[in-house]
């Protein structure tokens, strides 16, 4: 399906006063703080430009203070990551308990998608493709032997990464046994479990998902072509020579990647908006699901805005639609 064939329902909210006072939640204390601040500034400017009464809040404790002071009617969550970020279900549980509407997935979808291992388990249970993997124990004793045994099971080359981080934080590509120790040491700097995963050699793609009327629609895919060997933190947020091709594929392949991305998003219990990262094997053309991001970046380098533009949704309109998804029933005004 070409991008021109995608259609979106008209916005169900036309009066910005319906949203009330909107806290744009950014920053926080996760490893992705700086990216979140960049995203948050862009979202704040866009919402204000459309007449929304929006203001910035840095981190969850400051948000709680603002809610207690009666200053918050709704939250646009653009915190990234876990452990002080806003993608692991903790924030969502808090806001649900306080009765404050928010953007993005609820407690279950947020918590599950943040955990790459459990997300894979869900995908595999419903027949969705994901690279083979091994969970790595964090115990000091025997970790080297565990890693070497896991590497033999997965086969080289492979990826080692924290199970609950984003933005390529703590990720290493390993091409031989000599690289295992350093890769594990890097991943172990971050809390939670670690994951060893088959390295799929091929095209790196991503598919944005956006609420559309009573359902969700997969945006055109983006194929990422970094100047360097792979799409690391520098290529994502700093380098200016990374190429983004949208749509990333054509014909049946494009239709299929959108289909499995949407299925992956829904299987993980996600809602509102998000982004699904996918690899396509260069030899077989097989797609492999990597992860779901439930509060995707909204920086100048970010991918959901690039895909939305392909279907005629500019940045301000995208922010409006994401915010609108937090209004139960899409109250018209």
Short mmCIF file of C-alpha atoms in Angstrom, two decimals:
data_model
loop_
_atom_site.label_atom_id
_atom_site.label_comp_id
_atom_site.label_asym_id
_atom_site.label_seq_id
_atom_site.Cartn_x
_atom_site.Cartn_y
_atom_site.Cartn_z
CA UNK A 1 0.00 0.00 0.00
CA UNK A 2 1.62 3.29 -1.03
CA UNK A 3 1.76 6.12 1.50
CA UNK A 4 -0.71 8.09 -0.59
CA UNK A 5 -3.36 5.40 0.06
CA UNK A 6 -3.23 5.81 3.85
CA UNK A 7 -6.10 7.87 5.21
CA UNK A 8 -6.65 9.37 8.63
CA UNK A 9 -9.91 10.38 10.23
CA UNK A 10 -10.35 14.10 10.84
CA UNK A 11 -9.30 15.24 14.33
CA UNK A 12 -12.12 14.76 16.81
CA UNK A 13 -11.09 17.75 18.93
CA UNK A 14 -10.99 21.19 17.36
CA UNK A 15 -11.06 23.44 20.46
CA UNK A 16 -7.76 23.44 22.41
CA UNK A 17 -9.60 24.33 25.61
CA UNK A 18 -10.94 20.74 25.67
CA UNK A 19 -7.44 19.63 26.71
CA UNK A 20 -7.26 21.95 29.72
CA UNK A 21 -3.85 22.64 31.21
CA UNK A 22 -1.38 20.22 29.64
CA UNK A 23 1.85 19.27 31.39
CA UNK A 24 4.50 18.31 28.84
CA UNK A 25 6.50 15.84 30.90
CA UNK A 26 10.15 15.69 29.87
CA UNK A 27 13.67 15.17 31.20
CA UNK A 28 13.56 12.87 34.19
CA UNK A 29 16.49 10.86 35.48
CA UNK A 30 16.84 7.98 33.00
CA UNK A 31 19.81 7.44 30.69
CA UNK A 32 17.77 9.14 27.95
CA UNK A 33 17.27 12.44 29.81
CA UNK A 34 18.91 14.73 27.25
CA UNK A 35 16.98 13.26 24.33
CA UNK A 36 13.75 13.65 26.31
CA UNK A 37 14.47 17.32 27.02
CA UNK A 38 15.05 17.93 23.31
CA UNK A 39 11.83 16.10 22.41
CA UNK A 40 9.89 17.93 25.11
CA UNK A 41 10.92 21.39 23.97
CA UNK A 42 9.74 20.60 20.44
CA UNK A 43 6.40 19.21 21.64
CA UNK A 44 5.84 22.17 23.96
CA UNK A 45 6.43 24.68 21.14
CA UNK A 46 4.12 22.75 18.80
CA UNK A 47 1.26 22.52 21.29
CA UNK A 48 1.49 26.19 22.18
CA UNK A 49 1.47 27.08 18.49
CA UNK A 50 -1.91 25.33 18.16
CA UNK A 51 -3.39 27.19 21.12
CA UNK A 52 -2.98 24.47 23.77
CA UNK A 53 -2.35 25.72 27.31
CA UNK A 54 0.83 23.71 27.75
CA UNK A 55 3.74 24.04 30.15
CA UNK A 56 6.95 22.10 30.77
CA UNK A 57 7.52 19.78 33.73
CA UNK A 58 10.89 18.12 34.35
CA UNK A 59 10.52 14.68 35.89
CA UNK A 60 7.91 12.75 37.83
CA UNK A 61 8.38 14.36 41.30
CA UNK A 62 7.81 17.82 39.81
CA UNK A 63 4.72 16.50 38.02
CA UNK A 64 3.30 15.16 41.28
CA UNK A 65 3.79 18.59 42.86
CA UNK A 66 2.00 20.27 39.95
CA UNK A 67 -0.90 17.80 40.14
CA UNK A 68 -1.24 18.35 43.88
CA UNK A 69 -1.33 22.10 43.25
CA UNK A 70 -4.24 21.62 40.84
CA UNK A 71 -2.27 22.84 37.82
CA UNK A 72 -2.58 19.74 35.60
CA UNK A 73 -5.58 18.49 33.64
CA UNK A 74 -3.70 16.24 31.24
CA UNK A 75 -0.14 14.97 30.62
CA UNK A 76 1.72 14.75 27.31
CA UNK A 77 4.34 12.20 28.26
CA UNK A 78 7.60 12.59 26.38
CA UNK A 79 9.83 11.07 29.06
CA UNK A 80 12.04 8.37 27.57
CA UNK A 81 13.35 5.22 29.22
CA UNK A 82 12.84 3.60 32.62
CA UNK A 83 14.05 4.18 36.19
CA UNK A 84 13.04 7.85 36.18
CA UNK A 85 11.82 7.82 32.62
CA UNK A 86 8.19 7.52 31.71
CA UNK A 87 8.00 4.38 29.57
CA UNK A 88 8.09 1.58 32.15
CA UNK A 89 4.52 1.71 33.52
CA UNK A 90 5.34 3.44 36.82
CA UNK A 91 4.22 6.87 35.62
CA UNK A 92 1.17 5.37 33.94
CA UNK A 93 0.11 3.64 37.16
CA UNK A 94 0.54 6.86 39.11
CA UNK A 95 -1.53 8.93 36.69
CA UNK A 96 -4.22 6.26 36.44
CA UNK A 97 -4.52 6.19 40.23
CA UNK A 98 -4.78 9.99 40.33
CA UNK A 99 -7.31 10.11 37.50
CA UNK A 100 -5.14 12.28 35.24
CA UNK A 101 -5.39 11.49 31.49
CA UNK A 102 -2.11 10.96 29.64
CA UNK A 103 -0.77 10.22 26.18
CA UNK A 104 0.59 6.87 25.08
CA UNK A 105 0.18 3.34 26.33
CA UNK A 106 -1.31 2.36 29.67
CA UNK A 107 0.41 0.50 32.52
CA UNK A 108 0.53 -2.91 30.85
CA UNK A 109 1.65 -1.76 27.40
CA UNK A 110 4.30 0.57 28.81
CA UNK A 111 5.78 -1.95 31.24
CA UNK A 112 5.79 -4.81 28.75
CA UNK A 113 7.28 -2.85 25.86
CA UNK A 114 10.09 -1.53 28.06
CA UNK A 115 11.18 -5.12 28.76
CA UNK A 116 12.60 -6.53 25.53
CA UNK A 117 12.74 -10.09 26.82
CA UNK A 118 9.08 -10.23 27.87
CA UNK A 119 8.01 -8.47 24.69
CA UNK A 120 9.76 -11.17 22.67
CA UNK A 121 8.00 -13.85 24.69
CA UNK A 122 4.62 -12.33 23.84
CA UNK A 123 5.48 -11.97 20.15
CA UNK A 124 6.68 -15.54 19.89
CA UNK A 125 3.51 -16.78 21.60
CA UNK A 126 1.38 -15.27 18.81
CA UNK A 127 3.69 -16.28 15.96
CA UNK A 128 5.38 -12.94 15.29
CA UNK A 129 9.03 -13.05 14.14
CA UNK A 130 11.85 -11.81 16.36
CA UNK A 131 15.58 -12.67 16.45
CA UNK A 132 16.49 -15.69 18.59
CA UNK A 133 17.81 -14.68 21.99
CA UNK A 134 19.14 -15.76 25.37
CA UNK A 135 18.52 -14.04 28.71
CA UNK A 136 21.80 -13.38 30.52
CA UNK A 137 21.93 -13.73 34.30
CA UNK A 138 23.56 -10.88 36.24
CA UNK A 139 25.18 -13.02 38.92
CA UNK A 140 28.91 -12.39 39.22
CA UNK A 141 29.76 -16.08 39.56
CA UNK A 142 29.66 -17.99 36.33
CA UNK A 143 28.58 -15.09 34.14
CA UNK A 144 31.53 -15.57 31.78
CA UNK A 145 30.70 -19.24 31.22
CA UNK A 146 27.01 -18.40 30.77
CA UNK A 147 27.88 -15.80 28.15
CA UNK A 148 30.18 -18.11 26.22
CA UNK A 149 27.61 -20.91 26.25
CA UNK A 150 24.91 -18.49 25.11
CA UNK A 151 27.15 -17.20 22.32
CA UNK A 152 27.63 -20.74 21.03
CA UNK A 153 23.86 -21.19 21.08
CA UNK A 154 23.12 -17.93 19.24
CA UNK A 155 26.13 -17.95 16.92
CA UNK A 156 28.28 -15.04 15.78
CA UNK A 157 27.74 -12.22 15.05
CA UNK A 158 25.43 -11.22 17.87
CA UNK A 159 24.13 -8.31 19.93
CA UNK A 160 24.41 -7.81 23.70
CA UNK A 161 22.26 -5.14 25.34
CA UNK A 162 20.31 -4.24 28.47
CA UNK A 163 16.77 -5.58 28.34
CA UNK A 164 15.20 -2.35 29.60
CA UNK A 165 17.04 0.56 27.96
CA UNK A 166 16.42 2.49 24.75
CA UNK A 167 18.22 4.81 22.31
CA UNK A 168 20.89 2.13 21.72
CA UNK A 169 22.20 2.72 25.26
CA UNK A 170 24.54 -0.06 26.41
CA UNK A 171 24.33 -1.95 23.10
CA UNK A 172 27.31 -3.78 21.57
CA UNK A 173 27.79 -5.72 18.38
CA UNK A 174 30.01 -8.74 18.92
CA UNK A 175 31.78 -10.48 16.03
CA UNK A 176 34.09 -12.85 17.93
CA UNK A 177 34.50 -14.39 21.37
CA UNK A 178 37.09 -11.79 22.38
CA UNK A 179 34.44 -9.07 22.37
CA UNK A 180 32.04 -10.82 24.77
CA UNK A 181 33.53 -9.67 28.08
CA UNK A 182 33.56 -5.95 27.22
CA UNK A 183 30.05 -6.14 25.73
CA UNK A 184 28.65 -7.74 28.88
CA UNK A 185 30.48 -5.22 31.08
CA UNK A 186 28.89 -2.33 29.14
CA UNK A 187 25.37 -3.78 29.30
CA UNK A 188 25.79 -4.57 33.01
CA UNK A 189 26.20 -0.87 33.81
CA UNK A 190 22.44 -0.54 33.45
CA UNK A 191 19.79 -2.02 35.76
CA UNK A 192 17.71 -5.05 34.92
CA UNK A 193 18.40 -8.14 32.89
CA UNK A 194 20.67 -8.42 29.87
CA UNK A 195 19.85 -9.86 26.49
CA UNK A 196 21.98 -11.67 23.92
CA UNK A 197 20.36 -11.63 20.50
CA UNK A 198 21.02 -12.89 17.00
CA UNK A 199 22.47 -10.10 14.86
CA UNK A 200 20.34 -9.82 11.74
CA UNK A 201 22.41 -8.50 8.86
CA UNK A 202 20.32 -6.37 6.56
CA UNK A 203 18.13 -3.30 6.42
CA UNK A 204 17.24 -1.42 9.60
CA UNK A 205 13.66 -0.13 9.49
CA UNK A 206 11.12 1.45 11.77
CA UNK A 207 7.35 1.89 11.60
CA UNK A 208 5.43 4.58 13.47
CA UNK A 209 1.98 3.74 14.83
CA UNK A 210 -0.65 6.43 15.37
CA UNK A 211 -4.18 6.37 16.77
CA UNK A 212 -6.70 6.83 13.96
CA UNK A 213 -10.36 7.16 14.86
CA UNK A 214 -11.29 4.09 16.88
CA UNK A 215 -8.18 2.14 15.88
CA UNK A 216 -4.53 2.54 14.95
CA UNK A 217 -2.71 2.92 11.66
CA UNK A 218 0.86 2.01 10.73
CA UNK A 219 2.66 4.93 9.09
CA UNK A 220 4.99 4.43 6.10
CA UNK A 221 8.15 2.59 7.07
CA UNK A 222 11.50 4.34 7.26
CA UNK A 223 14.69 2.62 6.15
CA UNK A 224 17.69 3.90 8.08
CA UNK A 225 21.05 4.14 6.30
CA UNK A 226 23.75 5.28 8.75
CA UNK A 227 27.10 6.48 7.49
CA UNK A 228 28.87 4.22 9.97
CA UNK A 229 28.54 0.50 10.56
CA UNK A 230 25.26 0.71 12.46
CA UNK A 231 22.57 2.98 13.86
CA UNK A 232 24.05 3.82 17.26
CA UNK A 233 23.36 6.73 19.64
CA UNK A 234 25.56 9.09 17.63
CA UNK A 235 23.83 8.23 14.34
CA UNK A 236 20.40 8.65 15.97
CA UNK A 237 20.82 12.00 17.68
CA UNK A 238 24.03 13.75 16.61
CA UNK A 239 25.26 12.83 13.13
CA UNK A 240 23.90 14.75 10.17
CA UNK A 241 24.87 12.16 7.54
CA UNK A 242 22.37 9.41 8.40
CA UNK A 243 19.92 8.83 5.55
CA UNK A 244 16.22 8.19 6.14
CA UNK A 245 14.29 6.71 3.22
CA UNK A 246 10.50 6.90 3.52
CA UNK A 247 8.74 4.77 2.62
CA UNK A 248 11.55 2.35 3.28
CA UNK A 249 10.16 -0.42 1.09
CA UNK A 250 7.78 -0.88 -1.83
CA UNK A 251 4.83 -3.03 -2.80
CA UNK A 252 4.12 -6.21 -0.89
CA UNK A 253 7.17 -5.79 1.36
CA UNK A 254 5.96 -2.37 2.54
CA UNK A 255 2.47 -3.69 3.19
CA UNK A 256 3.89 -6.64 5.14
CA UNK A 257 6.19 -4.60 7.39
CA UNK A 258 3.30 -2.31 8.29
CA UNK A 259 1.12 -5.32 9.02
CA UNK A 260 3.54 -7.03 11.38
CA UNK A 261 4.51 -3.74 13.07
CA UNK A 262 0.88 -2.97 13.88
CA UNK A 263 0.32 -6.56 15.04
CA UNK A 264 3.41 -6.32 17.27
CA UNK A 265 2.25 -3.02 18.76
CA UNK A 266 -1.20 -4.36 19.59
CA UNK A 267 0.09 -7.72 20.87
CA UNK A 268 2.23 -5.85 23.41
CA UNK A 269 -0.87 -4.05 24.69
CA UNK A 270 0.26 -0.66 23.40
CA UNK A 271 -2.02 2.20 22.42
CA UNK A 272 -2.13 5.85 21.35
CA UNK A 273 1.10 6.07 19.45
CA UNK A 274 4.49 4.42 19.26
CA UNK A 275 7.22 3.10 17.02
CA UNK A 276 8.20 -0.46 16.17
CA UNK A 277 11.80 -1.22 15.17
CA UNK A 278 12.36 -3.99 12.63
CA UNK A 279 15.27 -5.66 10.82
CA UNK A 280 14.99 -7.21 7.36
CA UNK A 281 17.41 -10.01 6.59
CA UNK A 282 19.44 -9.09 3.53
CA UNK A 283 19.55 -12.64 2.23
CA UNK A 284 16.02 -13.92 2.85
CA UNK A 285 13.93 -10.75 3.08
CA UNK A 286 12.50 -12.03 6.40
CA UNK A 287 11.39 -9.37 8.89
CA UNK A 288 12.44 -9.58 12.55
CA UNK A 289 10.83 -7.45 15.27
CA UNK A 290 13.24 -5.79 17.70
CA UNK A 291 11.27 -3.59 20.10
CA UNK A 292 8.39 -1.17 20.63
CA UNK A 293 8.97 2.41 21.76
CA UNK A 294 5.92 3.78 23.60
CA UNK A 295 7.14 7.39 23.86
CA UNK A 296 9.17 7.85 20.67
CA UNK A 297 11.60 10.71 20.20
CA UNK A 298 10.35 14.01 18.83
CA UNK A 299 13.72 15.61 18.07
CA UNK A 300 14.92 16.98 14.73
CA UNK A 301 16.35 13.51 14.01
CA UNK A 302 13.31 11.53 15.14
CA UNK A 303 11.47 9.13 12.92
CA UNK A 304 7.75 9.25 13.72
CA UNK A 305 7.54 12.91 12.60
CA UNK A 306 9.36 12.02 9.36
CA UNK A 307 6.87 9.24 8.61
CA UNK A 308 3.85 11.38 9.53
CA UNK A 309 4.95 14.05 7.08
CA UNK A 310 4.74 11.46 4.30
CA UNK A 311 0.97 11.22 4.87
CA UNK A 312 0.47 14.98 5.20
CA UNK A 313 0.61 15.24 9.00
CA UNK A 314 3.01 18.01 10.02
CA UNK A 315 4.71 18.21 13.40
CA UNK A 316 2.10 20.43 15.05
CA UNK A 317 -0.74 18.26 13.73
CA UNK A 318 1.08 15.14 14.93
CA UNK A 319 1.42 16.51 18.46
CA UNK A 320 -2.28 17.45 18.41
CA UNK A 321 -3.28 13.93 17.33
CA UNK A 322 -1.13 12.32 20.02
CA UNK A 323 -2.64 14.62 22.65
CA UNK A 324 -6.13 13.99 21.30
CA UNK A 325 -5.69 10.25 21.85
CA UNK A 326 -5.70 10.96 25.60
CA UNK A 327 -9.30 12.26 25.42
CA UNK A 328 -11.65 9.37 26.12
CA UNK A 329 -14.14 9.10 23.30
CA UNK A 330 -12.41 11.96 21.46
CA UNK A 331 -14.84 14.61 22.73
CA UNK A 332 -15.70 16.80 19.79
CA UNK A 333 -15.65 20.55 20.20
#
